[in-house]
mmCIF file of N, CA and C in Angstrom:
data_model
loop_
_atom_site.group_PDB
_atom_site.id
_atom_site.type_symbol
_atom_site.label_atom_id
_atom_site.label_comp_id
_atom_site.label_asym_id
_atom_site.label_seq_id
_atom_site.Cartn_x
_atom_site.Cartn_y
_atom_site.Cartn_z
ATOM 1 N N MET A 280 94.014 94.403 88.111
ATOM 2 C CA MET A 280 95.107 94.312 89.062
ATOM 3 C C MET A 280 95.274 95.663 89.732
ATOM 4 N N GLY A 281 95.420 95.659 91.042
ATOM 5 C CA GLY A 281 95.561 96.897 91.785
ATOM 6 C C GLY A 281 96.978 97.120 92.283
ATOM 7 N N SER A 282 97.214 98.334 92.736
ATOM 8 C CA SER A 282 98.494 98.706 93.340
ATOM 9 C C SER A 282 98.236 99.043 94.797
ATOM 10 N N PHE A 283 99.125 98.594 95.666
ATOM 11 C CA PHE A 283 98.934 98.761 97.099
ATOM 12 C C PHE A 283 100.211 99.244 97.766
ATOM 13 N N LEU A 284 100.046 100.126 98.724
ATOM 14 C CA LEU A 284 101.135 100.562 99.584
ATOM 15 C C LEU A 284 101.043 99.733 100.853
ATOM 16 N N ILE A 285 102.161 99.153 101.269
ATOM 17 C CA ILE A 285 102.235 98.382 102.506
ATOM 18 C C ILE A 285 103.307 99.015 103.373
ATOM 19 N N SER A 286 102.941 99.349 104.606
ATOM 20 C CA SER A 286 103.892 99.927 105.547
ATOM 21 C C SER A 286 103.705 99.257 106.899
ATOM 22 N N TYR A 287 104.778 99.185 107.678
ATOM 23 C CA TYR A 287 104.693 98.499 108.965
ATOM 24 C C TYR A 287 105.697 99.066 109.955
ATOM 25 N N ASP A 288 105.371 98.905 111.234
ATOM 26 C CA ASP A 288 106.276 99.160 112.352
ATOM 27 C C ASP A 288 106.367 97.863 113.135
ATOM 28 N N LEU A 289 107.556 97.287 113.210
ATOM 29 C CA LEU A 289 107.765 96.050 113.955
ATOM 30 C C LEU A 289 108.515 96.371 115.240
ATOM 31 N N TYR A 290 107.986 95.912 116.356
ATOM 32 C CA TYR A 290 108.621 96.208 117.636
ATOM 33 C C TYR A 290 109.763 95.268 117.955
ATOM 34 N N VAL A 291 109.820 94.110 117.317
ATOM 35 C CA VAL A 291 110.964 93.207 117.411
ATOM 36 C C VAL A 291 111.365 92.859 115.974
ATOM 37 N N PRO A 292 111.997 93.814 115.275
ATOM 38 C CA PRO A 292 112.227 93.663 113.835
ATOM 39 C C PRO A 292 113.050 92.445 113.438
ATOM 40 N N ILE A 293 114.033 92.081 114.235
ATOM 41 C CA ILE A 293 114.909 90.972 113.852
ATOM 42 C C ILE A 293 114.099 89.687 113.732
ATOM 43 N N ARG A 294 113.165 89.480 114.642
ATOM 44 C CA ARG A 294 112.397 88.243 114.660
ATOM 45 C C ARG A 294 111.416 88.169 113.490
ATOM 46 N N ASN A 295 110.784 89.269 113.152
ATOM 47 C CA ASN A 295 109.676 89.235 112.203
ATOM 48 C C ASN A 295 110.019 89.680 110.788
ATOM 49 N N HIS A 296 111.036 90.447 110.618
ATOM 50 C CA HIS A 296 111.238 91.159 109.360
ATOM 51 C C HIS A 296 111.355 90.239 108.148
ATOM 52 N N GLN A 297 112.193 89.228 108.196
ATOM 53 C CA GLN A 297 112.436 88.411 107.006
ATOM 54 C C GLN A 297 111.187 87.657 106.560
ATOM 55 N N LEU A 298 110.446 87.085 107.495
ATOM 56 C CA LEU A 298 109.219 86.358 107.130
ATOM 57 C C LEU A 298 108.192 87.292 106.514
ATOM 58 N N LEU A 299 108.075 88.489 107.063
ATOM 59 C CA LEU A 299 107.137 89.471 106.528
ATOM 60 C C LEU A 299 107.543 89.889 105.113
ATOM 61 N N VAL A 300 108.813 90.166 104.910
ATOM 62 C CA VAL A 300 109.309 90.562 103.586
ATOM 63 C C VAL A 300 109.063 89.451 102.565
ATOM 64 N N GLU A 301 109.325 88.220 102.941
ATOM 65 C CA GLU A 301 109.095 87.104 102.021
ATOM 66 C C GLU A 301 107.620 86.999 101.641
ATOM 67 N N GLU A 302 106.723 87.224 102.593
ATOM 68 C CA GLU A 302 105.292 87.163 102.287
ATOM 69 C C GLU A 302 104.881 88.322 101.383
ATOM 70 N N ILE A 303 105.409 89.517 101.626
ATOM 71 C CA ILE A 303 105.122 90.660 100.748
ATOM 72 C C ILE A 303 105.556 90.333 99.322
ATOM 73 N N GLN A 304 106.721 89.745 99.170
ATOM 74 C CA GLN A 304 107.231 89.414 97.840
ATOM 75 C C GLN A 304 106.388 88.350 97.148
ATOM 76 N N ARG A 305 105.749 87.464 97.919
ATOM 77 C CA ARG A 305 104.873 86.441 97.329
ATOM 78 C C ARG A 305 103.536 87.024 96.865
ATOM 79 N N ILE A 306 103.142 88.162 97.406
ATOM 80 C CA ILE A 306 101.846 88.759 97.064
ATOM 81 C C ILE A 306 101.810 89.200 95.603
ATOM 82 N N GLY A 307 102.913 89.732 95.101
ATOM 83 C CA GLY A 307 102.947 90.184 93.713
ATOM 84 C C GLY A 307 104.221 90.940 93.404
ATOM 85 N N ASN A 308 104.280 91.481 92.200
ATOM 86 C CA ASN A 308 105.414 92.292 91.771
ATOM 87 C C ASN A 308 105.525 93.480 92.715
ATOM 88 N N CYS A 309 106.704 93.704 93.286
ATOM 89 C CA CYS A 309 106.805 94.726 94.334
ATOM 90 C C CYS A 309 108.164 95.415 94.324
ATOM 91 N N ARG A 310 108.192 96.551 95.016
ATOM 92 C CA ARG A 310 109.419 97.304 95.253
ATOM 93 C C ARG A 310 109.392 97.833 96.677
ATOM 94 N N GLN A 311 110.547 97.738 97.333
ATOM 95 C CA GLN A 311 110.713 98.339 98.648
ATOM 96 C C GLN A 311 111.237 99.746 98.416
ATOM 97 N N CYS A 312 110.422 100.746 98.748
ATOM 98 C CA CYS A 312 110.784 102.140 98.474
ATOM 99 C C CYS A 312 111.399 102.840 99.679
ATOM 100 N N LEU A 313 111.026 102.440 100.874
ATOM 101 C CA LEU A 313 111.609 102.947 102.116
ATOM 102 C C LEU A 313 111.845 101.752 103.032
ATOM 103 N N ASP A 314 112.489 101.962 104.171
ATOM 104 C CA ASP A 314 112.848 100.840 105.044
ATOM 105 C C ASP A 314 111.680 99.905 105.337
ATOM 106 N N SER A 315 110.536 100.446 105.649
ATOM 107 C CA SER A 315 109.383 99.597 105.971
ATOM 108 C C SER A 315 108.170 99.965 105.120
ATOM 109 N N LEU A 316 108.426 100.333 103.865
ATOM 110 C CA LEU A 316 107.343 100.702 102.958
ATOM 111 C C LEU A 316 107.556 100.030 101.608
ATOM 112 N N TRP A 317 106.548 99.296 101.173
ATOM 113 C CA TRP A 317 106.578 98.574 99.909
ATOM 114 C C TRP A 317 105.410 99.013 99.051
ATOM 115 N N VAL A 318 105.570 98.916 97.733
ATOM 116 C CA VAL A 318 104.468 99.086 96.796
ATOM 117 C C VAL A 318 104.364 97.771 96.029
ATOM 118 N N VAL A 319 103.135 97.236 95.944
ATOM 119 C CA VAL A 319 102.907 95.903 95.388
ATOM 120 C C VAL A 319 101.789 95.952 94.353
ATOM 121 N N LYS A 320 101.958 95.232 93.252
ATOM 122 C CA LYS A 320 100.885 94.995 92.278
ATOM 123 C C LYS A 320 100.291 93.628 92.595
ATOM 124 N N SER A 321 98.960 93.566 92.723
ATOM 125 C CA SER A 321 98.328 92.304 93.092
ATOM 126 C C SER A 321 96.873 92.281 92.662
ATOM 127 N N ASN A 322 96.341 91.088 92.482
ATOM 128 C CA ASN A 322 94.917 90.905 92.227
ATOM 129 C C ASN A 322 94.124 90.785 93.522
ATOM 130 N N GLU A 323 94.798 90.778 94.653
ATOM 131 C CA GLU A 323 94.133 90.634 95.942
ATOM 132 C C GLU A 323 93.564 91.976 96.411
ATOM 133 N N THR A 324 92.737 91.932 97.436
ATOM 134 C CA THR A 324 92.182 93.144 98.038
ATOM 135 C C THR A 324 93.050 93.579 99.212
ATOM 136 N N CYS A 325 92.834 94.802 99.686
ATOM 137 C CA CYS A 325 93.544 95.281 100.878
ATOM 138 C C CYS A 325 93.321 94.327 102.049
ATOM 139 N N GLY A 326 92.079 93.899 102.220
ATOM 140 C CA GLY A 326 91.753 93.005 103.329
ATOM 141 C C GLY A 326 92.475 91.673 103.252
ATOM 142 N N LEU A 327 92.530 91.081 102.067
ATOM 143 C CA LEU A 327 93.238 89.806 101.911
ATOM 144 C C LEU A 327 94.737 89.966 102.138
ATOM 145 N N ILE A 328 95.302 91.047 101.643
ATOM 146 C CA ILE A 328 96.732 91.307 101.863
ATOM 147 C C ILE A 328 96.998 91.467 103.355
ATOM 148 N N LYS A 329 96.155 92.228 104.039
ATOM 149 C CA LYS A 329 96.312 92.412 105.492
ATOM 150 C C LYS A 329 96.261 91.074 106.214
ATOM 151 N N GLU A 330 95.309 90.220 105.860
ATOM 152 C CA GLU A 330 95.190 88.911 106.506
ATOM 153 C C GLU A 330 96.446 88.071 106.287
ATOM 154 N N ARG A 331 96.989 88.085 105.081
ATOM 155 C CA ARG A 331 98.211 87.323 104.802
ATOM 156 C C ARG A 331 99.378 87.824 105.638
ATOM 157 N N LEU A 332 99.501 89.150 105.746
ATOM 158 C CA LEU A 332 100.668 89.716 106.418
ATOM 159 C C LEU A 332 100.571 89.648 107.935
ATOM 160 N N THR A 333 99.368 89.741 108.494
ATOM 161 C CA THR A 333 99.248 89.714 109.961
ATOM 162 C C THR A 333 99.659 88.362 110.532
ATOM 163 N N LYS A 334 99.724 87.329 109.720
ATOM 164 C CA LYS A 334 100.216 86.023 110.182
ATOM 165 C C LYS A 334 101.712 86.055 110.476
ATOM 166 N N HIS A 335 102.404 87.091 110.008
ATOM 167 C CA HIS A 335 103.859 87.163 110.124
ATOM 168 C C HIS A 335 104.327 88.307 111.018
ATOM 169 N N ILE A 336 103.410 88.891 111.789
ATOM 170 C CA ILE A 336 103.787 89.962 112.715
ATOM 171 C C ILE A 336 103.194 89.667 114.089
ATOM 172 N N ASP A 337 103.721 90.335 115.114
ATOM 173 C CA ASP A 337 103.217 90.184 116.481
ATOM 174 C C ASP A 337 102.010 91.080 116.712
ATOM 175 N N ARG A 338 101.297 90.817 117.798
ATOM 176 C CA ARG A 338 100.077 91.572 118.116
ATOM 177 C C ARG A 338 100.337 93.060 118.316
ATOM 178 N N ASP A 339 101.520 93.417 118.810
ATOM 179 C CA ASP A 339 101.807 94.834 119.059
ATOM 180 C C ASP A 339 102.437 95.543 117.854
ATOM 181 N N ASP A 340 102.732 94.806 116.778
ATOM 182 C CA ASP A 340 103.250 95.423 115.557
ATOM 183 C C ASP A 340 102.123 96.161 114.840
ATOM 184 N N LYS A 341 102.491 97.076 113.971
ATOM 185 C CA LYS A 341 101.504 97.865 113.230
ATOM 186 C C LYS A 341 101.661 97.604 111.734
ATOM 187 N N LEU A 342 100.527 97.610 111.027
ATOM 188 C CA LEU A 342 100.512 97.317 109.598
ATOM 189 C C LEU A 342 99.500 98.221 108.914
ATOM 190 N N LEU A 343 99.876 98.755 107.758
ATOM 191 C CA LEU A 343 98.995 99.597 106.951
ATOM 192 C C LEU A 343 99.024 99.085 105.514
ATOM 193 N N VAL A 344 97.842 98.830 104.946
ATOM 194 C CA VAL A 344 97.710 98.439 103.538
ATOM 195 C C VAL A 344 96.723 99.407 102.902
ATOM 196 N N VAL A 345 97.157 100.116 101.855
ATOM 197 C CA VAL A 345 96.332 101.139 101.216
ATOM 198 C C VAL A 345 96.329 100.905 99.709
ATOM 199 N N GLY A 346 95.151 100.943 99.094
ATOM 200 C CA GLY A 346 95.060 100.878 97.639
ATOM 201 C C GLY A 346 95.532 102.190 97.028
ATOM 202 N N LEU A 347 96.308 102.106 95.949
ATOM 203 C CA LEU A 347 96.877 103.296 95.309
ATOM 204 C C LEU A 347 96.168 103.620 94.001
ATOM 205 N N LYS A 348 96.125 104.876 93.693
ATOM 206 C CA LYS A 348 95.617 105.379 92.415
ATOM 207 C C LYS A 348 96.813 105.820 91.573
ATOM 208 N N PRO A 349 96.617 106.078 90.282
ATOM 209 C CA PRO A 349 97.752 106.427 89.432
ATOM 210 C C PRO A 349 98.302 107.840 89.642
ATOM 211 N N HIS A 350 97.900 108.508 90.683
ATOM 212 C CA HIS A 350 98.430 109.844 90.991
ATOM 213 C C HIS A 350 99.340 109.724 92.204
ATOM 214 N N TRP A 351 100.604 110.066 92.037
ATOM 215 C CA TRP A 351 101.542 109.942 93.138
ATOM 216 C C TRP A 351 102.683 110.931 92.938
ATOM 217 N N ALA A 352 103.410 111.186 94.007
ATOM 218 C CA ALA A 352 104.573 112.079 93.963
ATOM 219 C C ALA A 352 105.586 111.581 94.987
ATOM 220 N N VAL A 353 106.853 111.779 94.698
ATOM 221 C CA VAL A 353 107.912 111.344 95.606
ATOM 222 C C VAL A 353 108.993 112.420 95.683
ATOM 223 N N HIS A 354 109.826 112.302 96.695
ATOM 224 C CA HIS A 354 110.995 113.172 96.828
ATOM 225 C C HIS A 354 112.165 112.324 97.300
ATOM 226 N N ASN A 355 113.236 112.329 96.547
ATOM 227 C CA ASN A 355 114.501 111.740 96.947
ATOM 228 C C ASN A 355 114.439 110.223 97.145
ATOM 229 N N LEU A 356 113.587 109.525 96.397
ATOM 230 C CA LEU A 356 113.585 108.062 96.432
ATOM 231 C C LEU A 356 114.562 107.542 95.392
ATOM 232 N N SER A 357 114.895 106.265 95.505
ATOM 233 C CA SER A 357 115.850 105.672 94.566
ATOM 234 C C SER A 357 115.281 105.668 93.147
ATOM 235 N N LYS A 358 116.176 105.683 92.169
ATOM 236 C CA LYS A 358 115.765 105.622 90.766
ATOM 237 C C LYS A 358 115.029 104.316 90.491
ATOM 238 N N ASP A 359 115.477 103.230 91.096
ATOM 239 C CA ASP A 359 114.812 101.942 90.918
ATOM 240 C C ASP A 359 113.348 102.024 91.347
ATOM 241 N N CYS A 360 113.099 102.636 92.485
ATOM 242 C CA CYS A 360 111.728 102.753 92.988
ATOM 243 C C CYS A 360 110.892 103.670 92.100
ATOM 244 N N THR A 361 111.409 104.826 91.744
ATOM 245 C CA THR A 361 110.617 105.753 90.929
ATOM 246 C C THR A 361 110.378 105.203 89.521
ATOM 247 N N ASP A 362 111.358 104.502 88.951
ATOM 248 C CA ASP A 362 111.152 103.860 87.647
ATOM 249 C C ASP A 362 110.057 102.807 87.735
ATOM 250 N N TRP A 363 110.094 102.001 88.802
ATOM 251 C CA TRP A 363 109.080 100.964 88.988
ATOM 252 C C TRP A 363 107.701 101.590 89.141
ATOM 253 N N LEU A 364 107.591 102.631 89.953
ATOM 254 C CA LEU A 364 106.308 103.311 90.140
ATOM 255 C C LEU A 364 105.787 103.863 88.815
ATOM 256 N N SER A 365 106.666 104.446 88.025
ATOM 257 C CA SER A 365 106.260 105.012 86.733
ATOM 258 C C SER A 365 105.687 103.950 85.802
ATOM 259 N N LYS A 366 106.240 102.759 85.849
ATOM 260 C CA LYS A 366 105.803 101.686 84.957
ATOM 261 C C LYS A 366 104.591 100.924 85.485
ATOM 262 N N LYS A 367 104.470 100.810 86.798
ATOM 263 C CA LYS A 367 103.485 99.890 87.373
ATOM 264 C C LYS A 367 102.232 100.550 87.927
ATOM 265 N N ILE A 368 102.300 101.814 88.298
ATOM 266 C CA ILE A 368 101.128 102.457 88.925
ATOM 267 C C ILE A 368 100.343 103.199 87.862
#
């Protein structure tokens, strides 16, 4: 099982945001660490995750999916997010 960072810029956030968030949550165990940044545990690949999520965004929206390694650092994130990262990554 891998860990993935998902980040996005939506140009019409009201229209797309909820559907995108619901799909991210279906991918696997996840935490929203910043407004448009999630960390997800999944058996899927970066490419498969990207394909699932691009169905829920517009052509001009931006999406980034990156595989994570167990080395990470944060500053001023919520305790919930840092606790989750400590346990899952």
